[in-house]
PDB file of C-alpha atoms in Angstrom:
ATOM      1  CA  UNK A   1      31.942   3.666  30.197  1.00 62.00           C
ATOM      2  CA  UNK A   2      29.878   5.016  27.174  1.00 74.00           C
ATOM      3  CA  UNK A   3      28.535   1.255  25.842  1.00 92.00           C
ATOM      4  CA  UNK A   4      26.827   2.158  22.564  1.00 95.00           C
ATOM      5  CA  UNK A   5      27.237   5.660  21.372  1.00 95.00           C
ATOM      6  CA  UNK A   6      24.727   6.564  18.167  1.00 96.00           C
ATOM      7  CA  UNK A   7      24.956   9.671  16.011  1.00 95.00           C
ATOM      8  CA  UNK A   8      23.177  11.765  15.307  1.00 96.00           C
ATOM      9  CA  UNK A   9      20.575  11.764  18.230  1.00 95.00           C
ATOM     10  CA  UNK A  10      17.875  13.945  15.850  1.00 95.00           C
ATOM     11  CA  UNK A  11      17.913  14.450  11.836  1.00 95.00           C
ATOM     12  CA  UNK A  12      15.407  15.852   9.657  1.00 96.00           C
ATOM     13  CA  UNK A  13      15.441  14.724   5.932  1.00 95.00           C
ATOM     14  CA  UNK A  14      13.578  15.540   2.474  1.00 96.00           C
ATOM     15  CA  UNK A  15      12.482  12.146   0.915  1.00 97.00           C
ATOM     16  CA  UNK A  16      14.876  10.739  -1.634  1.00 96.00           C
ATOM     17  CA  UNK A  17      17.835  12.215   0.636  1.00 96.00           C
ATOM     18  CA  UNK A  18      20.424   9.786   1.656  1.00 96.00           C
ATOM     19  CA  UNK A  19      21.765   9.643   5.115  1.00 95.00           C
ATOM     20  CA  UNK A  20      23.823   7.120   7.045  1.00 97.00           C
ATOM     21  CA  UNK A  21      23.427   6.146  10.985  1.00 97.00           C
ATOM     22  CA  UNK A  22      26.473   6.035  12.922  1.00 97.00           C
ATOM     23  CA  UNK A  23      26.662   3.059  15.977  1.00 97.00           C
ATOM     24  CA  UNK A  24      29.894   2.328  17.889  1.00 97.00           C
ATOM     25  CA  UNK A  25      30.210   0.023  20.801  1.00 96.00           C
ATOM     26  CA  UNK A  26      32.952  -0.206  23.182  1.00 94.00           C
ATOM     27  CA  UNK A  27      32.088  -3.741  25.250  1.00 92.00           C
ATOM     28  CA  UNK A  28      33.714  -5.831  22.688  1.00 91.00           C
ATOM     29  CA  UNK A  29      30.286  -7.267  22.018  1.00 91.00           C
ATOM     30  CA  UNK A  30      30.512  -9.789  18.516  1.00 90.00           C
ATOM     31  CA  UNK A  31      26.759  -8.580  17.767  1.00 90.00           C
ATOM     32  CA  UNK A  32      25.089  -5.194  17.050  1.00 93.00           C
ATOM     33  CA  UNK A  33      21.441  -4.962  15.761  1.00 94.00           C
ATOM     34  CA  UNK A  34      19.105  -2.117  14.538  1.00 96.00           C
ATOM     35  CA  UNK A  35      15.680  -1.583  15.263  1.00 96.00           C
ATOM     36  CA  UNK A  36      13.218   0.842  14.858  1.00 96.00           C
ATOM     37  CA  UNK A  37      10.482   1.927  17.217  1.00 94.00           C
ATOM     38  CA  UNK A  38       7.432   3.224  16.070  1.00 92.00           C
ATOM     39  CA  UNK A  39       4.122   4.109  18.233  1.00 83.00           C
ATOM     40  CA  UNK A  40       2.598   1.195  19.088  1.00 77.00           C
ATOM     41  CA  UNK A  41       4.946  -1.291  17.252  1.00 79.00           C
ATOM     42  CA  UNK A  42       7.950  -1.700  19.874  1.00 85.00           C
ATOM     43  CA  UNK A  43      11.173  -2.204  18.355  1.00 92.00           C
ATOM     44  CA  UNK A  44      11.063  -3.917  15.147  1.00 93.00           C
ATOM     45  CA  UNK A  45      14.560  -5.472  13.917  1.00 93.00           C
ATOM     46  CA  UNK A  46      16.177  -4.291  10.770  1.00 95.00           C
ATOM     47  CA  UNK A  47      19.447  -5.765  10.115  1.00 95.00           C
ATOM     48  CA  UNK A  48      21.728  -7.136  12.480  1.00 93.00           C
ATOM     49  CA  UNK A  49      25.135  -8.450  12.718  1.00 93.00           C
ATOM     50  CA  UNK A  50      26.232 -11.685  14.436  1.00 87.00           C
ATOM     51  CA  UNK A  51      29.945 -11.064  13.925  1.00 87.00           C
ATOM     52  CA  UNK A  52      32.495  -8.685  12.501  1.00 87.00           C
ATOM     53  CA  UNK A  53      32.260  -9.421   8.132  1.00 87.00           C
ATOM     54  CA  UNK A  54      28.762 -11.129   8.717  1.00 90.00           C
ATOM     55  CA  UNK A  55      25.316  -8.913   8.070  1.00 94.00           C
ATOM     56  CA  UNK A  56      21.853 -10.953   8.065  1.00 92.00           C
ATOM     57  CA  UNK A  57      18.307  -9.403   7.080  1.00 93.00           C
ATOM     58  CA  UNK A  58      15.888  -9.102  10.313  1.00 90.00           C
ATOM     59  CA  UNK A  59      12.207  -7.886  10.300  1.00 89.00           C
ATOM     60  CA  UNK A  60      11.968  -4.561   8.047  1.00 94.00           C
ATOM     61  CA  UNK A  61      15.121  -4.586   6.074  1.00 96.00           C
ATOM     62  CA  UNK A  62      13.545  -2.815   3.095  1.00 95.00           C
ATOM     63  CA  UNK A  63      14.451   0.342   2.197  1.00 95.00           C
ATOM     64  CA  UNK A  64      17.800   0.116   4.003  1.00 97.00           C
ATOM     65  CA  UNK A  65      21.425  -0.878   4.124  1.00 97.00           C
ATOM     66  CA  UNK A  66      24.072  -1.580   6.519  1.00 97.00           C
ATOM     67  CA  UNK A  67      27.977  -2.218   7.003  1.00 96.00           C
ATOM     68  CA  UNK A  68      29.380  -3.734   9.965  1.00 95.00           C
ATOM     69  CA  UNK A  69      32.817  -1.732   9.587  1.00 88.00           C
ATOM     70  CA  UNK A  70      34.914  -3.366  12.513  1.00 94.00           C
ATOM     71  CA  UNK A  71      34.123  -4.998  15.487  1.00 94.00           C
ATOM     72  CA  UNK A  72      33.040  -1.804  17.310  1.00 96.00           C
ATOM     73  CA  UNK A  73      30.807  -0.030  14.651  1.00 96.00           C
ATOM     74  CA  UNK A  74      27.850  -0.755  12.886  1.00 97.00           C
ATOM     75  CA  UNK A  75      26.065   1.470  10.299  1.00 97.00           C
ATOM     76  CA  UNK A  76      22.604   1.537   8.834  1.00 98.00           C
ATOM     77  CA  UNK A  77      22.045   3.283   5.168  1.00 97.00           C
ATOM     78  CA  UNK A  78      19.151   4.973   4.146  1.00 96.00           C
ATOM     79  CA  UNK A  79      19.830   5.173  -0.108  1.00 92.00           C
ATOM     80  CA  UNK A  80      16.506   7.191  -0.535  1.00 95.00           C
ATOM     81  CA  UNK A  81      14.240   8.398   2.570  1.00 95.00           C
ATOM     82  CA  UNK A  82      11.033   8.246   2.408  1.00 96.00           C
ATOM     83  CA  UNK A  83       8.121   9.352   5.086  1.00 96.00           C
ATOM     84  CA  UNK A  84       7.785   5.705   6.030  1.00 95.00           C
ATOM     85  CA  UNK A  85      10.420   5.802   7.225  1.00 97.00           C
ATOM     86  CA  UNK A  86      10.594   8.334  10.067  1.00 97.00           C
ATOM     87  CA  UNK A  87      11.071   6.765  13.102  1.00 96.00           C
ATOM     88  CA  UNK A  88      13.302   6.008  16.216  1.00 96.00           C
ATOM     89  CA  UNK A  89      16.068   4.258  14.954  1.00 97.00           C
ATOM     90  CA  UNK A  90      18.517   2.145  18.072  1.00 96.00           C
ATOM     91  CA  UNK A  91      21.089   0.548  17.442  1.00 97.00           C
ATOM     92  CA  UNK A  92      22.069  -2.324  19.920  1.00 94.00           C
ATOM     93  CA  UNK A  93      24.501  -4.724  21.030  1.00 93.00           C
ATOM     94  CA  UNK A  94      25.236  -7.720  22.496  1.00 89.00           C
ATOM     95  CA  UNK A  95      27.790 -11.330  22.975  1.00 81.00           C
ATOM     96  CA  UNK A  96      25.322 -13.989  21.591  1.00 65.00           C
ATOM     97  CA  UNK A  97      26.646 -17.030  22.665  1.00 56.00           C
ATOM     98  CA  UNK A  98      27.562 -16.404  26.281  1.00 52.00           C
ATOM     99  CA  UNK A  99      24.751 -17.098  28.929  1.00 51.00           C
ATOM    100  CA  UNK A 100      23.081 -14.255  30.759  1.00 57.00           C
ATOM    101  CA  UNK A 101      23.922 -11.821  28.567  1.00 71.00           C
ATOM    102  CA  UNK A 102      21.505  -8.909  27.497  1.00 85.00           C
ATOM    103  CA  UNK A 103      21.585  -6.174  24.389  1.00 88.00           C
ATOM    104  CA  UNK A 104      22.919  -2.721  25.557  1.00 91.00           C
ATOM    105  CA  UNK A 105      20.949  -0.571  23.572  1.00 94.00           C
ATOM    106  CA  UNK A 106      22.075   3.292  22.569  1.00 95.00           C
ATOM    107  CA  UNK A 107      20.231   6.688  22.986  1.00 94.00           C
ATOM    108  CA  UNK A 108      18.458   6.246  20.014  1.00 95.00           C
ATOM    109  CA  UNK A 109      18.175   8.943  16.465  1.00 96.00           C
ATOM    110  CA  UNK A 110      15.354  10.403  15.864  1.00 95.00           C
ATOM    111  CA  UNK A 111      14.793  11.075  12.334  1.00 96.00           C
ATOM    112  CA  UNK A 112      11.798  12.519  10.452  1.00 96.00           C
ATOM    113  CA  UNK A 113      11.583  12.813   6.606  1.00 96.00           C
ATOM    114  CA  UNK A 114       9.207  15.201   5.102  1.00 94.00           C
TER     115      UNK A 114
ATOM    116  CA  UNK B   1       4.511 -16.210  12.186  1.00 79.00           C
ATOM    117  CA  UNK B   2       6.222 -15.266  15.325  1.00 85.00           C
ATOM    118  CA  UNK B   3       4.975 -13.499  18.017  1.00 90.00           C
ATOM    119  CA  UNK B   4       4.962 -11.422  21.092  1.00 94.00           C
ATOM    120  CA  UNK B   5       1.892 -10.025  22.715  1.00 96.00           C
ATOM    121  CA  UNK B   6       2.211  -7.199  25.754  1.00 97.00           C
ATOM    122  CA  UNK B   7      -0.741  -6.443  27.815  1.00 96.00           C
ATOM    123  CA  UNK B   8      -2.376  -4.580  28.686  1.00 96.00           C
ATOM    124  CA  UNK B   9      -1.144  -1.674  26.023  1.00 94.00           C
ATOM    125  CA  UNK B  10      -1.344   1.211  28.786  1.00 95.00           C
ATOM    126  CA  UNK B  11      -2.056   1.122  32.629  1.00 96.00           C
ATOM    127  CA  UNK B  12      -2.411   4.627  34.901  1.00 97.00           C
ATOM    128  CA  UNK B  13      -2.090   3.508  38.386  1.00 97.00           C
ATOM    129  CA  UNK B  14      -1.456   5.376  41.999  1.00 97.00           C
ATOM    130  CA  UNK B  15       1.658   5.502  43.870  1.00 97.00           C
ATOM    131  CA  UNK B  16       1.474   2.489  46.289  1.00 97.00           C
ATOM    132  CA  UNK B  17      -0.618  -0.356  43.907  1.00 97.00           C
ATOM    133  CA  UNK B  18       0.447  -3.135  42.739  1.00 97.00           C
ATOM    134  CA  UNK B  19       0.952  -3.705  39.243  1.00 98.00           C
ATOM    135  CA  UNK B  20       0.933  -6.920  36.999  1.00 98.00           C
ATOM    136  CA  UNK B  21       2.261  -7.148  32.927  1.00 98.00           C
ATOM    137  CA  UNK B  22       1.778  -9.889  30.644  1.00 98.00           C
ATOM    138  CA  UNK B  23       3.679 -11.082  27.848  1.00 98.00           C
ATOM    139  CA  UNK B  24       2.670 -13.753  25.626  1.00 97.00           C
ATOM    140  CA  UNK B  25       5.126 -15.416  22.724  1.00 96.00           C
ATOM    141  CA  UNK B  26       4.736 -17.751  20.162  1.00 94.00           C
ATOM    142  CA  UNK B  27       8.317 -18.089  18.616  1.00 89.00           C
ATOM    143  CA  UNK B  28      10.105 -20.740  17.168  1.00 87.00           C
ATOM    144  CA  UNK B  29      14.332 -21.396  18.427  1.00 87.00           C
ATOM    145  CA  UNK B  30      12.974 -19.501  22.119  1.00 90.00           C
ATOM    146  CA  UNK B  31      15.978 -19.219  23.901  1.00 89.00           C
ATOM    147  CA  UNK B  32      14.852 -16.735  26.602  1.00 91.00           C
ATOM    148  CA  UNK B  33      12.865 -13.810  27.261  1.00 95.00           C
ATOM    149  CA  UNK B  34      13.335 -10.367  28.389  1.00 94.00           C
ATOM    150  CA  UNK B  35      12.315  -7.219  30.180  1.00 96.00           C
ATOM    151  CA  UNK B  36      13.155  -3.907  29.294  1.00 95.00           C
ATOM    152  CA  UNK B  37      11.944  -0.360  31.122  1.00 96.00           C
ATOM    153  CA  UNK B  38      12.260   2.525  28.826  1.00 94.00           C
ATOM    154  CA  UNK B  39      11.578   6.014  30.090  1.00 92.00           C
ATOM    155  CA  UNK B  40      13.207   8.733  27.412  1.00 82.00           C
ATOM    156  CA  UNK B  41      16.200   6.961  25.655  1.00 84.00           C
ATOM    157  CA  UNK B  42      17.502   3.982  25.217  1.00 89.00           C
ATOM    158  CA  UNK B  43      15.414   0.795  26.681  1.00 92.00           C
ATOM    159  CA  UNK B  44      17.279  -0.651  29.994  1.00 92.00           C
ATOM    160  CA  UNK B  45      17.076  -4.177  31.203  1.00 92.00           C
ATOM    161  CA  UNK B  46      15.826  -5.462  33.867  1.00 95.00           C
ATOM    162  CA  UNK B  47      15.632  -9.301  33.851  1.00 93.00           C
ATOM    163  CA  UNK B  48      16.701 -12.277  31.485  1.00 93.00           C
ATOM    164  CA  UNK B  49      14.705 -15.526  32.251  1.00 94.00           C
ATOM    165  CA  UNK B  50      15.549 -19.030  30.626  1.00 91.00           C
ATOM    166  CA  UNK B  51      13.980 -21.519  33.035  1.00 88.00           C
ATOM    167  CA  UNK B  52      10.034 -21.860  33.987  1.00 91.00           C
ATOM    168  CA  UNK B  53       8.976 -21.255  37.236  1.00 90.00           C
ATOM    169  CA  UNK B  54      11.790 -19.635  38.643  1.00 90.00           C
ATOM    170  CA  UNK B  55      11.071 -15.824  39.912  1.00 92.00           C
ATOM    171  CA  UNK B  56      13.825 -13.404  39.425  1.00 94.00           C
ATOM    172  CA  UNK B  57      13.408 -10.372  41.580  1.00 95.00           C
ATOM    173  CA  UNK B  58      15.108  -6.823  41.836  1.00 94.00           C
ATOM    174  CA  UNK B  59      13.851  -4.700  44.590  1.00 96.00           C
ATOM    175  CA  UNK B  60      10.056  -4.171  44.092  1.00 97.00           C
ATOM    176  CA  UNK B  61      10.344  -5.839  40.450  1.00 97.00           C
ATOM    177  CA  UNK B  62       9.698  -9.389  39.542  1.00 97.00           C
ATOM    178  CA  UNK B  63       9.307 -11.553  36.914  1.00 97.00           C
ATOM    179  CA  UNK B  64       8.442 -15.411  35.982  1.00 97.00           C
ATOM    180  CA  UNK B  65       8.202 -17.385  32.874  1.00 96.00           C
ATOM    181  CA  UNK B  66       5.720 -20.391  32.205  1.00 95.00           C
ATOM    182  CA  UNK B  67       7.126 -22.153  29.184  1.00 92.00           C
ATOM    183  CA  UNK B  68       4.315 -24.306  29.281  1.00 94.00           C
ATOM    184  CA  UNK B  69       1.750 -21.337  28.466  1.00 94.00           C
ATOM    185  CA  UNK B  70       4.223 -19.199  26.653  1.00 95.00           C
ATOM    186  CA  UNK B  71       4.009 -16.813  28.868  1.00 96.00           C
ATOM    187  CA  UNK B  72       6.034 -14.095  31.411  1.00 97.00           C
ATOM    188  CA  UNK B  73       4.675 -11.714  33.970  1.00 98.00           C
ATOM    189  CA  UNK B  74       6.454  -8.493  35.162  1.00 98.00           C
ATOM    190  CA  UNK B  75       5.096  -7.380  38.873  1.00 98.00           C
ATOM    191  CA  UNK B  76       5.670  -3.573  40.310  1.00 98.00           C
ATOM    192  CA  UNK B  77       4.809  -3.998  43.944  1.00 97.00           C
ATOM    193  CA  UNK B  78       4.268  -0.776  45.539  1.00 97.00           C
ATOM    194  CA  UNK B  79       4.840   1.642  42.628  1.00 97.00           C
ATOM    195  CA  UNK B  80       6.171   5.053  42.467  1.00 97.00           C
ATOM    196  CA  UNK B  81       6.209   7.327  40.854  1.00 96.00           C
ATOM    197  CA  UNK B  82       9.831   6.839  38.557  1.00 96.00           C
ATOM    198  CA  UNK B  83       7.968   3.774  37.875  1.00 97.00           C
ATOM    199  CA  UNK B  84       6.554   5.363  34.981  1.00 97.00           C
ATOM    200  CA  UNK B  85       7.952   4.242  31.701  1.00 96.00           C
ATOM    201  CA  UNK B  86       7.131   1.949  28.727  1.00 95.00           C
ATOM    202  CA  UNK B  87       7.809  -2.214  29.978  1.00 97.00           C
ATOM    203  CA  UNK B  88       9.009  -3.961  26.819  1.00 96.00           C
ATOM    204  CA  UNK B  89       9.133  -7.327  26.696  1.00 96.00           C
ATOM    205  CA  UNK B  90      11.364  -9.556  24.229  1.00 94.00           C
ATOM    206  CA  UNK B  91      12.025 -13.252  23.364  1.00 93.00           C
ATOM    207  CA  UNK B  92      15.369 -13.757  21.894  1.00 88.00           C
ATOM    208  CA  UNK B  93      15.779 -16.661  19.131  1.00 84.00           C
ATOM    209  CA  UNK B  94      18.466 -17.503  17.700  1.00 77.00           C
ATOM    210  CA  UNK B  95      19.969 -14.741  16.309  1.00 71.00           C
ATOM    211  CA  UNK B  96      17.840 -11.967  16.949  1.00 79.00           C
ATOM    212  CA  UNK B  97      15.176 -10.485  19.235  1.00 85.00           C
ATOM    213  CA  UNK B  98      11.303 -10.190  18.665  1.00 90.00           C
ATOM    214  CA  UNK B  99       9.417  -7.481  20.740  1.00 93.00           C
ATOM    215  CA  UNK B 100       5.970  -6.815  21.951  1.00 94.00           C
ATOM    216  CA  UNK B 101       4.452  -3.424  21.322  1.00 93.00           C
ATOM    217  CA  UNK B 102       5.473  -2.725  25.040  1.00 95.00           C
ATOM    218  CA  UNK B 103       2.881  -1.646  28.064  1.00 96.00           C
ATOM    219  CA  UNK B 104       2.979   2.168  28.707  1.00 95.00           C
ATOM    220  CA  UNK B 105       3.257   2.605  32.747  1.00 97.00           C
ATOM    221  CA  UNK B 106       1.576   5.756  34.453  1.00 97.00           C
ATOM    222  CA  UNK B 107       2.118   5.838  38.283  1.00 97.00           C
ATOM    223  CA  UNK B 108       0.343   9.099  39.034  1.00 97.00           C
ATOM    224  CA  UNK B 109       0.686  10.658  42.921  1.00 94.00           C
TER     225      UNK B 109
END
């Protein structure tokens, strides 16, 4: 059962490069999220997605764009990198709605821009 | 502005104590809060807890919310050493998920 499956797991951009984060879920989940992690911050939310055709702003959205393709994937858009923006990006997912139910998060991507 | 506060930030313990880590919150729409361990990869849970004053326990993990002081504590009882890891902890609102800056575990031999 691979649950959420990210690519790439490590990329190294030049700032003003574009570059798009792949996220794909196979639980059937209605809700995927991205956060990234940065020392001493924990995970800080960037978009997220409550349902398939629905995308809603979360903590840090600036500098970033996503696309909730299907039901299974998620993407998050970087238009123009910049060094603030290297970080551990995960991507996560979840069924809102029903009790008990926690976010599966994915391996992470690590991505650096110099 | 919400809020979640871990602590402390790091802890280096032996093999065999006992551990304690706090999470504070101050979130509006609360709807529960959560514990995550996270060694290399991806963060893995370990409880979800709704109600105050009921313990949820996994092995030598357990945790306990007090809605009244907005507040959740995570206890390691007899630690080892694969104890070691980052313990995030998270309040989920309405939609999303606010996290603390997570405590950094070190259960040294």
């Amino acid at each position: 059962n691979a649950g959420v499956t990210q690519t790439p797991k490590f990329q190294v951009l030049k700032t003003g490069q574009s570059m798009t984060l792949q996220c794909a879920q196979d639980m059937n989940h209605n809700s995927m999220y991205w956060y990234r992690q940065d020392p001493g911050m924990g995970l800080r939310l960037i978009y997220y997605s409550a349902s398939e055709g629905t995308t809603d702003k979360g903590e840090v959205p600036n500098g970033y764009n996503v696309s909730r393709l299907n039901k299974r994937e998620f993407s998050l858009r970087l238009e123009s990198a910049a060094p603030s923006q290297t970080s551990v990006y995960f991507c996560a997912s979840s069924d809102v709605g029903r009790s008990n139910q926690p976010q599966h998060f994915g391996d992470g991507t690590r991505l650096s821009i110099l | 502005e919400d809020k979640v506060v871990q602590s402390p930030l790091s802890l280096v313990v032996h093999e065999g104590d006992t551990v304690t880590l706090n999470c504070s919150y101050e979130v509006t729409n609360f709807r529960s809060l959560l514990w995550y361990k996270q060694e290399k990869k991806a963060p893995t849970f370990l409880f979800m807890l709704t109600s105050s004053g009921i313990e949820k326990k996994s092995g030598r993990l357990s945790s306990i919310l007090d809605k009244k002081e907005l507040s959740s504590i995570l206890n390691i009882t007899a630690t080892q050493t694969g104890d070691s890891a980052i313990y995030l902890c998270a309040v989920e609102r309405n939609n999303d998920m606010r996290f603390g800056a997570g405590t950094r575990l070190t259960v040294k031999p």
